[in-house]
Tab-separated table of C-alpha atoms in Angstrom:
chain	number	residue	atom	x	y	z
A	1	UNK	CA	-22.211	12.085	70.716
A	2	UNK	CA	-24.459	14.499	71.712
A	3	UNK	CA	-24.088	18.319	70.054
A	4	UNK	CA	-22.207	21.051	72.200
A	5	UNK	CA	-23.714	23.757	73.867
A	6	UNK	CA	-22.918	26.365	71.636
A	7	UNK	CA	-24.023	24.150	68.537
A	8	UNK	CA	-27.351	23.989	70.327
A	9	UNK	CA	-27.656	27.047	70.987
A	10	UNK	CA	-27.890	28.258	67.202
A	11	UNK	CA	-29.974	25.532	66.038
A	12	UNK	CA	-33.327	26.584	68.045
A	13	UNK	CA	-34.618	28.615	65.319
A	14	UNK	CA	-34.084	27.474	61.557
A	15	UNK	CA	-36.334	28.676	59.563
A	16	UNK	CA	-37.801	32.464	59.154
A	17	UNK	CA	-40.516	33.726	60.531
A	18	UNK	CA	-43.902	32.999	58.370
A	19	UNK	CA	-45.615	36.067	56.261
A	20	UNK	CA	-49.569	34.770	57.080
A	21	UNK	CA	-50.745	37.024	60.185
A	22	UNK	CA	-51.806	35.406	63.189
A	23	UNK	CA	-55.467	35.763	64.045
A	24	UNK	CA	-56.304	37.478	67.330
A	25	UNK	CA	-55.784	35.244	70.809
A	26	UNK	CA	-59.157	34.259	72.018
A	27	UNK	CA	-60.442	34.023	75.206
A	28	UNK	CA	-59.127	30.906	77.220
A	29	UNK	CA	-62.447	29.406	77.764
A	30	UNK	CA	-62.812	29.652	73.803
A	31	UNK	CA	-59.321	28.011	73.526
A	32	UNK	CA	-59.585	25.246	75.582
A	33	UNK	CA	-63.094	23.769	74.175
A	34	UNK	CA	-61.376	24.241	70.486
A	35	UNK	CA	-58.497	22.455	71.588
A	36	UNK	CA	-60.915	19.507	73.090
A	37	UNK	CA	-62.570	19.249	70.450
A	38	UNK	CA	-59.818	18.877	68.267
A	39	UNK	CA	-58.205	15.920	70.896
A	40	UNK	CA	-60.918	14.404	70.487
A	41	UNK	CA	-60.281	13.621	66.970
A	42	UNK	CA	-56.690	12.730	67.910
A	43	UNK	CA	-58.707	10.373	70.684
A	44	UNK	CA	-60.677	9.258	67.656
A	45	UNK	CA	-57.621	8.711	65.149
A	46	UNK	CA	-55.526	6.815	68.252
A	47	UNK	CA	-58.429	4.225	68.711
A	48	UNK	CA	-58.739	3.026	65.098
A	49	UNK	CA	-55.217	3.152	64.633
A	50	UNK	CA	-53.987	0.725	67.082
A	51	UNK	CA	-57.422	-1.489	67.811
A	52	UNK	CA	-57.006	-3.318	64.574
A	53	UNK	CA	-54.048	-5.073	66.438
A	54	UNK	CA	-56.016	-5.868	69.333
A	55	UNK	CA	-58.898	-7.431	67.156
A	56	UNK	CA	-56.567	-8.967	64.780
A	57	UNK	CA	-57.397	-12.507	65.050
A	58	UNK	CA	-61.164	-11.733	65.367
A	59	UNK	CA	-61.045	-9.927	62.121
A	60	UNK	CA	-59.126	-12.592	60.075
A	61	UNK	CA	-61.682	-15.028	61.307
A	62	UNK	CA	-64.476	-12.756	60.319
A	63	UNK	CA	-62.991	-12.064	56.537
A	64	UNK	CA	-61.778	-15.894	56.319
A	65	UNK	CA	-58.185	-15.006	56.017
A	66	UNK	CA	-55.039	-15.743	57.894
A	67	UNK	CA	-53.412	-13.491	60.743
A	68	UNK	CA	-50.888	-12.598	58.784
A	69	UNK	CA	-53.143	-11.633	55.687
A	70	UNK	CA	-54.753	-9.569	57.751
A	71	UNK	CA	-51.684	-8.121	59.304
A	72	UNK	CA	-51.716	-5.911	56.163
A	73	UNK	CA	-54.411	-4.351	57.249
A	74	UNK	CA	-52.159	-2.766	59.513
A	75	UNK	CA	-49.753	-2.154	56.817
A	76	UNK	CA	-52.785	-0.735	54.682
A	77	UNK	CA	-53.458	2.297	57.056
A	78	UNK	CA	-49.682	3.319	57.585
A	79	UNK	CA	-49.314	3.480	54.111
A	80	UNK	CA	-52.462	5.417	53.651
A	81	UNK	CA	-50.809	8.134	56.701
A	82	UNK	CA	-47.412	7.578	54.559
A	83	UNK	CA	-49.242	8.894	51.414
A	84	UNK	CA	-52.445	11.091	52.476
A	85	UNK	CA	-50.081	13.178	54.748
A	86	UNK	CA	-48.206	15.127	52.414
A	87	UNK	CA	-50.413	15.432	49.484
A	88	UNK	CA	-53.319	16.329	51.605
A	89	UNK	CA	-51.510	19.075	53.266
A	90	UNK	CA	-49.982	20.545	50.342
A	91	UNK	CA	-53.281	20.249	48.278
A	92	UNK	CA	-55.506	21.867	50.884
A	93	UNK	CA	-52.680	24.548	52.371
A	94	UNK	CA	-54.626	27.591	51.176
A	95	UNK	CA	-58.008	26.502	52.769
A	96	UNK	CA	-59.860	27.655	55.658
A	97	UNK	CA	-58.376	25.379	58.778
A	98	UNK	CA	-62.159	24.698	60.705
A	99	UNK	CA	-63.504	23.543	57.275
A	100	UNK	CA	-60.753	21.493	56.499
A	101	UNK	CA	-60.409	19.551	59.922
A	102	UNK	CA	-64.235	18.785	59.701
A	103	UNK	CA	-64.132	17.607	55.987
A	104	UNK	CA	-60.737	15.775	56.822
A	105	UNK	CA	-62.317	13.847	59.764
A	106	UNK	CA	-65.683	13.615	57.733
A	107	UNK	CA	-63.459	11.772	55.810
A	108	UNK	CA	-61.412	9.345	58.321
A	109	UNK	CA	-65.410	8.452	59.413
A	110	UNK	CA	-66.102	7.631	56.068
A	111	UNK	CA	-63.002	5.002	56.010
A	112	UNK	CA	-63.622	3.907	59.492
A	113	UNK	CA	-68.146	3.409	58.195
A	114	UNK	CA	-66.054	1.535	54.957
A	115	UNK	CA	-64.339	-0.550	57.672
A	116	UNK	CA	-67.097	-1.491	59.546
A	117	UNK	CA	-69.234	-2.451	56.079
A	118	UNK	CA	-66.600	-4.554	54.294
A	119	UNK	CA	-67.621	-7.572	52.767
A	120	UNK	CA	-64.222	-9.042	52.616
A	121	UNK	CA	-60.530	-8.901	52.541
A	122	UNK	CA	-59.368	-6.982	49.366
A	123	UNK	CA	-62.531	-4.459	50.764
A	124	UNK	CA	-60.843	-4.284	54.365
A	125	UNK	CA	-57.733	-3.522	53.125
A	126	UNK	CA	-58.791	-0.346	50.666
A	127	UNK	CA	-61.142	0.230	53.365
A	128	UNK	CA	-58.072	0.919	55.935
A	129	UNK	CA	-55.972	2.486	53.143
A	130	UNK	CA	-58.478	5.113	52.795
A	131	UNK	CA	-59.181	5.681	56.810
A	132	UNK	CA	-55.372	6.336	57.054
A	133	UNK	CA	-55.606	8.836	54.156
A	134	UNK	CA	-56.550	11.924	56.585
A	135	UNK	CA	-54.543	11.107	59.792
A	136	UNK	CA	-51.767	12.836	59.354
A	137	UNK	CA	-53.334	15.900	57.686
A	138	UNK	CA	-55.698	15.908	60.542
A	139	UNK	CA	-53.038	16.153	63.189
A	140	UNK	CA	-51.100	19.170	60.907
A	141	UNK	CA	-54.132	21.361	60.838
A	142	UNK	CA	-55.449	20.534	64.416
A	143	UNK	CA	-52.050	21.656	65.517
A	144	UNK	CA	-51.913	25.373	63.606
A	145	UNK	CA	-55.073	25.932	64.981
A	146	UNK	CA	-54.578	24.890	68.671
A	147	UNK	CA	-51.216	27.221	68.171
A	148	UNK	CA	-52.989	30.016	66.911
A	149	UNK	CA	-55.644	30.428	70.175
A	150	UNK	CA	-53.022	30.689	72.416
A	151	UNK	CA	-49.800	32.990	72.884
A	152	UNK	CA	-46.727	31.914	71.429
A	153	UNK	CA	-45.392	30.722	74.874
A	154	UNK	CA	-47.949	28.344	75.023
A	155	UNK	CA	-47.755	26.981	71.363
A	156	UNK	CA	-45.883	23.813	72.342
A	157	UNK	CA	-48.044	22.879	75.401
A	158	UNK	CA	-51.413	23.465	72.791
A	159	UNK	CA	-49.826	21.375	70.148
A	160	UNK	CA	-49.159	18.424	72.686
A	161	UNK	CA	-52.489	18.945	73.823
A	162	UNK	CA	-54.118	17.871	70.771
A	163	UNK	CA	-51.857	15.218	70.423
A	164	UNK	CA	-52.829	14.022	73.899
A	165	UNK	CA	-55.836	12.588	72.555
A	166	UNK	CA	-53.804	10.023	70.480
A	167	UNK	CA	-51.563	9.062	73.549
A	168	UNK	CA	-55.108	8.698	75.574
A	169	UNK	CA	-56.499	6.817	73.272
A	170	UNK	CA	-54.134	3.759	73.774
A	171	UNK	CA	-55.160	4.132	77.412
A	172	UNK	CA	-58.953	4.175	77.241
A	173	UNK	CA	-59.829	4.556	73.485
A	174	UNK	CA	-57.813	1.079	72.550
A	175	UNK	CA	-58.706	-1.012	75.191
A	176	UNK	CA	-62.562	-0.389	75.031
A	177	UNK	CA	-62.873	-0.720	71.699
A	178	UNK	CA	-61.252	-4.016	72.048
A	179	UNK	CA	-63.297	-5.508	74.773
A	180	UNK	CA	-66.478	-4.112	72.295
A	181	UNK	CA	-65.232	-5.707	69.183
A	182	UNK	CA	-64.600	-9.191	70.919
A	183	UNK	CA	-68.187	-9.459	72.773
A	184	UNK	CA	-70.048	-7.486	69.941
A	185	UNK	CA	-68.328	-8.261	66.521
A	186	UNK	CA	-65.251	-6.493	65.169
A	187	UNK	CA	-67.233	-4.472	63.136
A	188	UNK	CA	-68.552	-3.254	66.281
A	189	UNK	CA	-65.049	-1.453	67.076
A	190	UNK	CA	-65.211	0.586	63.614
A	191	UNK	CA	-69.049	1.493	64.422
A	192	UNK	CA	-67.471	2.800	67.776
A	193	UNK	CA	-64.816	5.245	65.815
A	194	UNK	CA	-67.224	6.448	63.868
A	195	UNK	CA	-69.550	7.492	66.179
A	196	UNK	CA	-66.804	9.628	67.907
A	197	UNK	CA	-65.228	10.936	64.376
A	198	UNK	CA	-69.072	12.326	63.759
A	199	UNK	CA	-69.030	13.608	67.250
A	200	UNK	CA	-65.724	15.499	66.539
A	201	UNK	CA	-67.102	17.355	63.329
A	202	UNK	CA	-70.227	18.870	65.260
A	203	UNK	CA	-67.861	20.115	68.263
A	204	UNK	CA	-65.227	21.567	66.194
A	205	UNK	CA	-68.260	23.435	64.072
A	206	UNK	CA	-69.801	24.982	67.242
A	207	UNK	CA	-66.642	25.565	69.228
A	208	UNK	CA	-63.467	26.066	67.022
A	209	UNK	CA	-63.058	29.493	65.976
A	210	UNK	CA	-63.000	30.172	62.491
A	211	UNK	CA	-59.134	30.193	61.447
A	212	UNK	CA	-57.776	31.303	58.168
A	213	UNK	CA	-55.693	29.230	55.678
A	214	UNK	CA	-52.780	30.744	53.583
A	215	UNK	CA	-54.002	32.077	50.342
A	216	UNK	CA	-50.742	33.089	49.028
A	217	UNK	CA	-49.643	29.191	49.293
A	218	UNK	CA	-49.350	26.656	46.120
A	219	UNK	CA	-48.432	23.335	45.872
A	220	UNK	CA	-45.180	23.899	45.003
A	221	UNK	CA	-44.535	26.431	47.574
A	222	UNK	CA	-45.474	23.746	50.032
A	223	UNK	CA	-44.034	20.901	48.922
A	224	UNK	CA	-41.199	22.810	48.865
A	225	UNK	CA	-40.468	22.497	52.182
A	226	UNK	CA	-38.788	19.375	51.865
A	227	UNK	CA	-35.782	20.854	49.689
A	228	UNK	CA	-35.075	22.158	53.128
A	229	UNK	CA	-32.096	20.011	54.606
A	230	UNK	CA	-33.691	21.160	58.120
A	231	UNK	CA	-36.790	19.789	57.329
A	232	UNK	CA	-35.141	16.369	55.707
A	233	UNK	CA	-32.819	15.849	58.813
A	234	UNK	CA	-35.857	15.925	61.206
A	235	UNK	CA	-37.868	13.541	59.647
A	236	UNK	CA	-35.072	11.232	59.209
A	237	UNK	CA	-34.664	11.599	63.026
A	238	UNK	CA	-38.100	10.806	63.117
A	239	UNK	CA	-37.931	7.911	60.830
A	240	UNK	CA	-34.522	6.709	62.641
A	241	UNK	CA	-34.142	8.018	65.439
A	242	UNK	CA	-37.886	6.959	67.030
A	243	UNK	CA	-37.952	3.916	64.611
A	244	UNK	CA	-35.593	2.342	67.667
A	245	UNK	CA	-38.475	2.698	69.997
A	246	UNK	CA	-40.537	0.346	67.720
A	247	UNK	CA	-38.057	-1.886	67.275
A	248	UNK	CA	-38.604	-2.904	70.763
A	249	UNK	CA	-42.062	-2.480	71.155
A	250	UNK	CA	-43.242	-4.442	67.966
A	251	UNK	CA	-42.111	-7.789	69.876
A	252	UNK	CA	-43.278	-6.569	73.765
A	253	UNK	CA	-45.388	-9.746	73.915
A	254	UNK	CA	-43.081	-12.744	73.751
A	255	UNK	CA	-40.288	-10.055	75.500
A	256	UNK	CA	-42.745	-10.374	78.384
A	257	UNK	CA	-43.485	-14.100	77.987
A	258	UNK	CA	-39.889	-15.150	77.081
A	259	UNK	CA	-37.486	-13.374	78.821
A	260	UNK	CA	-39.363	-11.961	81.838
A	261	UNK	CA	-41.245	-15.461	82.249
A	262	UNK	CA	-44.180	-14.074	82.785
A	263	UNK	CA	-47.473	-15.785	81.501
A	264	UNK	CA	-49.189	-14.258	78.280
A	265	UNK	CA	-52.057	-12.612	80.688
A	266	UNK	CA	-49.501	-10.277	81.727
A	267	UNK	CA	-48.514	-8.471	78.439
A	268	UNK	CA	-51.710	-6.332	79.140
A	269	UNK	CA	-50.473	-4.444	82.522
A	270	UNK	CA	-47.109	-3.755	80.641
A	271	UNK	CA	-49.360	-2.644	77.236
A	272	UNK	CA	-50.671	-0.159	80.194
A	273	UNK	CA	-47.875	0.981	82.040
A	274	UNK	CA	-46.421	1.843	78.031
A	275	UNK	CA	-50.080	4.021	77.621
A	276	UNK	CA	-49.515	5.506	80.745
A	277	UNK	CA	-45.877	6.689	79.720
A	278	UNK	CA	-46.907	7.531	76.475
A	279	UNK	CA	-49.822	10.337	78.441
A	280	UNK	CA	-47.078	11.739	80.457
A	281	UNK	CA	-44.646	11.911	78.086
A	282	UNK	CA	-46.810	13.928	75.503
A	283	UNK	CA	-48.132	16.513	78.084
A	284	UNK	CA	-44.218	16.811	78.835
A	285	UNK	CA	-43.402	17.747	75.664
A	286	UNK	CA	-45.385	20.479	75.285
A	287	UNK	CA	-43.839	21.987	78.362
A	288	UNK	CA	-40.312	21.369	77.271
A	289	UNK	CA	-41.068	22.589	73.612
A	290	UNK	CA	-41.932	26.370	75.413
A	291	UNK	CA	-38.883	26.566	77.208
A	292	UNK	CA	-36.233	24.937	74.593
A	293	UNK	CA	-37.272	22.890	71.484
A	294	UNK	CA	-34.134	21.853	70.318
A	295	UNK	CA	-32.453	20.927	72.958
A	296	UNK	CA	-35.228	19.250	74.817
A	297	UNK	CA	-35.382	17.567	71.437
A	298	UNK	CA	-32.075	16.358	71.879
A	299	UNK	CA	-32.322	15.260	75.459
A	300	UNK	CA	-35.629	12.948	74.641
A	301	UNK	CA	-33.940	11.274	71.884
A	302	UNK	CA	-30.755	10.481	74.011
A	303	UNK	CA	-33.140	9.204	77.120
A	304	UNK	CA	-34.750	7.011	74.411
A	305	UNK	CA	-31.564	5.196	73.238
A	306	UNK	CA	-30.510	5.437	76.977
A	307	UNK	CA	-33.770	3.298	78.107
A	308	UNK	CA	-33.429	1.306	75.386
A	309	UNK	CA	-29.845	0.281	76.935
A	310	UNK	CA	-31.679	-0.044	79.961
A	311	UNK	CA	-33.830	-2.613	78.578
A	312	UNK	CA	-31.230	-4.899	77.441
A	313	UNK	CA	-31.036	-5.803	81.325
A	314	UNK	CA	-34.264	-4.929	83.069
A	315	UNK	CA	-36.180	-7.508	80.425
A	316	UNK	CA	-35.229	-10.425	82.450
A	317	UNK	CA	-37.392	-9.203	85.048
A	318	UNK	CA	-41.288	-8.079	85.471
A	319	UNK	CA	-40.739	-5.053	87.803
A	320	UNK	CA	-37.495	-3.178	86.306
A	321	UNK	CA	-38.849	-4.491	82.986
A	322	UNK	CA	-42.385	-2.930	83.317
A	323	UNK	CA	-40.610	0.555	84.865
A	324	UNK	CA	-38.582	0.820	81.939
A	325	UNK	CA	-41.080	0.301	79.227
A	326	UNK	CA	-43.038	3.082	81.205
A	327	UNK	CA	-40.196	5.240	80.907
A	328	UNK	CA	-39.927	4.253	77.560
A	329	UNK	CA	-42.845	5.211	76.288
A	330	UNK	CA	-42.385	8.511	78.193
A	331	UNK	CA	-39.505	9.547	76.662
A	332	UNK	CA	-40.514	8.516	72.903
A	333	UNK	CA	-43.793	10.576	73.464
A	334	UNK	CA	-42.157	13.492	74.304
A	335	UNK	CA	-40.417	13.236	71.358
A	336	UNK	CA	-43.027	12.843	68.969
A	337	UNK	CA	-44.315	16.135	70.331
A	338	UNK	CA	-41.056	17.808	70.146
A	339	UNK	CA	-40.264	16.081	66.480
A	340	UNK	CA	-44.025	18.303	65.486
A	341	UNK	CA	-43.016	21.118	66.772
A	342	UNK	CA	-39.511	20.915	65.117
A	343	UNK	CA	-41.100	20.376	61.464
A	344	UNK	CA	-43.554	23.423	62.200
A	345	UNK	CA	-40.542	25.455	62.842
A	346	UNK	CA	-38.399	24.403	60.392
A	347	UNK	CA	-41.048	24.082	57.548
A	348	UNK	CA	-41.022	28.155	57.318
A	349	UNK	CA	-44.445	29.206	55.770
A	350	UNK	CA	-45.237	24.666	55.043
A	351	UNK	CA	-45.940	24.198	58.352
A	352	UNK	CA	-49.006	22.269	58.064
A	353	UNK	CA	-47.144	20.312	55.732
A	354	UNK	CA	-44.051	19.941	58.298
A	355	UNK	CA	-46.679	18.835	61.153
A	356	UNK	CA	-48.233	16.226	58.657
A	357	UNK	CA	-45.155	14.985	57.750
A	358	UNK	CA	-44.138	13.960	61.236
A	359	UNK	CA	-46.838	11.548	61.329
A	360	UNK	CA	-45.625	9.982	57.948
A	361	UNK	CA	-42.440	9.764	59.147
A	362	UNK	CA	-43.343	7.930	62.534
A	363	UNK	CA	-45.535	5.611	60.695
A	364	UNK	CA	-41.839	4.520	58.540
A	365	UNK	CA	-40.267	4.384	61.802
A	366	UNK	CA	-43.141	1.874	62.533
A	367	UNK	CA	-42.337	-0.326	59.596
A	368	UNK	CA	-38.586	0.224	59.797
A	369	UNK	CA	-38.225	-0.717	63.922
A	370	UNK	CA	-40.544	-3.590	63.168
A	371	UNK	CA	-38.655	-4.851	60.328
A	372	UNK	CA	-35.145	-4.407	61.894
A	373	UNK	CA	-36.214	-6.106	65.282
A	374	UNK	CA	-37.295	-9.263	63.455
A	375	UNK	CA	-34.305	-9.734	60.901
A	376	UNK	CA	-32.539	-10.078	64.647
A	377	UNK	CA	-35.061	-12.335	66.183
A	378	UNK	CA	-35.013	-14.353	62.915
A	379	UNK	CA	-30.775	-14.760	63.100
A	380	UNK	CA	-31.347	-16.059	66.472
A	381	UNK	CA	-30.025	-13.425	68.411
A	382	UNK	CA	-33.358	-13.343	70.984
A	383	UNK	CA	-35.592	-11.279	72.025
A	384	UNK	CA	-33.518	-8.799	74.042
A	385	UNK	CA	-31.524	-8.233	70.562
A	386	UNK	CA	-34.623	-5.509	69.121
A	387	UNK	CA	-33.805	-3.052	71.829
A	388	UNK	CA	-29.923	-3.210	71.010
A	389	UNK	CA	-31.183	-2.700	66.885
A	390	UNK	CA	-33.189	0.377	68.906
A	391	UNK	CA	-29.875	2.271	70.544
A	392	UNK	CA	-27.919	1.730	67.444
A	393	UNK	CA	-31.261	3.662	65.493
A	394	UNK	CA	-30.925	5.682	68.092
A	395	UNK	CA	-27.501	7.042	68.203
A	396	UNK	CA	-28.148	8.087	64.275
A	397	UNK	CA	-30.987	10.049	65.368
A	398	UNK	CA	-28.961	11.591	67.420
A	399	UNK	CA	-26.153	12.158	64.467
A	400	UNK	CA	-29.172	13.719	62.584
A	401	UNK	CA	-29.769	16.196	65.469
A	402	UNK	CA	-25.854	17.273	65.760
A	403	UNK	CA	-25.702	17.749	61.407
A	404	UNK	CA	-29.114	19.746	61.905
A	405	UNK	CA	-27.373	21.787	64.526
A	406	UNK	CA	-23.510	22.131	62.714
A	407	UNK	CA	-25.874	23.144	59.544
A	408	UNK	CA	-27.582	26.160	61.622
A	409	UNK	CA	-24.288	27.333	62.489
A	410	UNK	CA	-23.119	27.324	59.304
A	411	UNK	CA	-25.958	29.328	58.203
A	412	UNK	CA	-25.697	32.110	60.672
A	413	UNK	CA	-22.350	32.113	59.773
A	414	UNK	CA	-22.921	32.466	56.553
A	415	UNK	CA	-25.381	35.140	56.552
């Protein structure tokens, strides 16, 4: 059930306004190179992230181990964004925000250089652990300083900005690196994302303004933020709520092959159509974020579990089946946007922390769609049966968002 208008209504701003003064607005030409540059380190993040999946069987037979073995390389950089996000954010809080991008993606180059110069399996693995340290931290900084050069009716449409060069990246960034790493050498793909990490840190040192930190802030003061039930109820509607989208997604290949009929050449023009979505949908979200966070919030989540419906049908064939995962990916990026801007809100002085988190929480909606999807595949249900596990994960989400919104009114109520 989706939250009444008057519930919504309350629930757009939970948390109170933060005590650190905003630096001036620069000029827009200013802005918009700063903002680049920091994409471009999203672009950067986006490529490593996803082209290990792409190069998967190239690395196992490069480290002598199985595909599956080296599935956990996968695994190893989630749990590094899972871990690195918070403690990162709440560690480095009270620091100057152009330092601490460049050191954090100094860093992610270092993991990505570790990547490319591993020797072996147990090496990979650490190697990817510690590339996925800075991601999320990365994204929560990059975001309070593309909000700060702009006015606060552009905040959301900065934020999604940055975030654009993730979505891009699955377009472009992914598919490059793939071809590179299969005609070059796998290693060849890390080389790649570390040439454009070191090409992030020299444009955010000549063109991102210098931007304060919070030097009242403490470690407990941000970590903090997740007593907040606010903050907990939005990233388990991240966690949940998207995890439905992955639940799909994860098994997109044989869904293609096996219920569409469609040979295995194939999977790569719906793998588009999804990056394509996934552009749209986060330059959306910034635009719907400006005019009405909470509710747009609301409406993306609801159009996720909707398409996911959708899907239970259109899978049998390429066309409707293609559309859909378009739309798909459309809606789901508009809600990661919207789920960053929520956390930032609701996070009250944390809100690097709250825009880190998001990206913790959407990497345990990775692992917890994935999982789902195949206990259903495994009992025999089919392929189809992942996007059914995706409206059910989707419907809580949406419970989340209607106890996040009954809580707000209970608090103005209150006080």
């Amino acid at each position: 059930m989706v939250p009444g208008r008057n519930v919504l209504a309350v629930a757009v701003s939970a948390a109170p306004a933060t005590t650190t003064p905003a630096p001036p607005v620069p000029a827009t030409r200013t802005a918009v190179l700063a903002i680049g540059a920091l994409a471009l380190g999203g672009f950067a993040i986006g490529t490593t992230e996803f082209v290990t999946m792409g190069l998967l069987p190239d690395i196992a037979e490069g480290i002598d181990a199985s595909i599956p073995s080296a599935g956990h390389l996968i695994s190893a950089y989630a749990l590094g964004v899972v871990v690195g996000a918070p403690v990162i954010a709440a560690l480095s809080a009270r620091l100057p925000r152009r330092p601490l991008a460049m050191a954090l993606m100094t860093a992610f180059v270092v993991g990505n250089a570790l990547s490319a110069l591993a020797p072996g399996y147990g090496t990979l693995v650490l190697a990817r652990f510690v590339a996925g340290l800075p991601h999320g931290a990365y994204f929560g900084v990059a975001s309070l300083i593309a909000a700060s050069l702009v006015p606060d009716r552009l905040r959301g449409r900065a934020v999604s900005s940055v975030m654009l060069g993730l979505a891009v990246a699955n377009v472009a960034g992914v598919p490059a690196a793939t071809w590179l790493g299969q005609h070059l050498g796998w290693r060849s793909a890390y080389w790649a994302v570390v040439a454009i990490g070191a090409v992030t840190v020299l444009a955010v040192l000549t063109v991102v303004p210098a931007t304060p930190g919070r030097s009242e802030a403490t470690i407990r003061s941000e970590l903090g933020a997740l007593k907040r039930p606010q903050v907990v109820l939005t990233l388990l509607v991240a966690t949940v709520g998207f995890g439905g989208m992955f639940a799909m997604y994860s098994y997109i290949a044989p869904i293609v092959t096996e219920e569409a009929g469609q040979p295995a050449g194939f999977v790569p023009v719906v793998l588009l159509a999804f990056g394509v979505g996934g552009v749209l949908g986060t330059a959306l979200g910034g635009r719907l974020a400006d005019r009405a966070l909470f509710r747009s919030l609301v409406g993306a989540t609801l159009a996720v579990g909707l398409l996911l419906a959708v899907m239970l049908v259109a899978a049998g064939d390429v066309v409707p089946l293609t559309a859909t995962v378009f739309l798909i990916a459309a809606a789901a990026s508009t809600m990661v946007v919207l789920l960053q801007l929520r956390l930032m809100e609701v996070a009250g002085d944390a809100q690097m922390l709250g825009a880190a988190l998001n990206h913790s929480a959407l990497n345990a909606a990775n692992a917890l769609g994935a999982w789902l999807g195949g206990l259903v595949i495994a009992a025999g249900l089919g392929y189809r049966a992942p996007s059914a596990v995706g409206v059910g994960l989707a419907v809580l989400g949406l419970g989340f968002l209607l106890a996040s919104a009954l809580l707000r009114r209970r608090e103005l109520a209150a006080g």
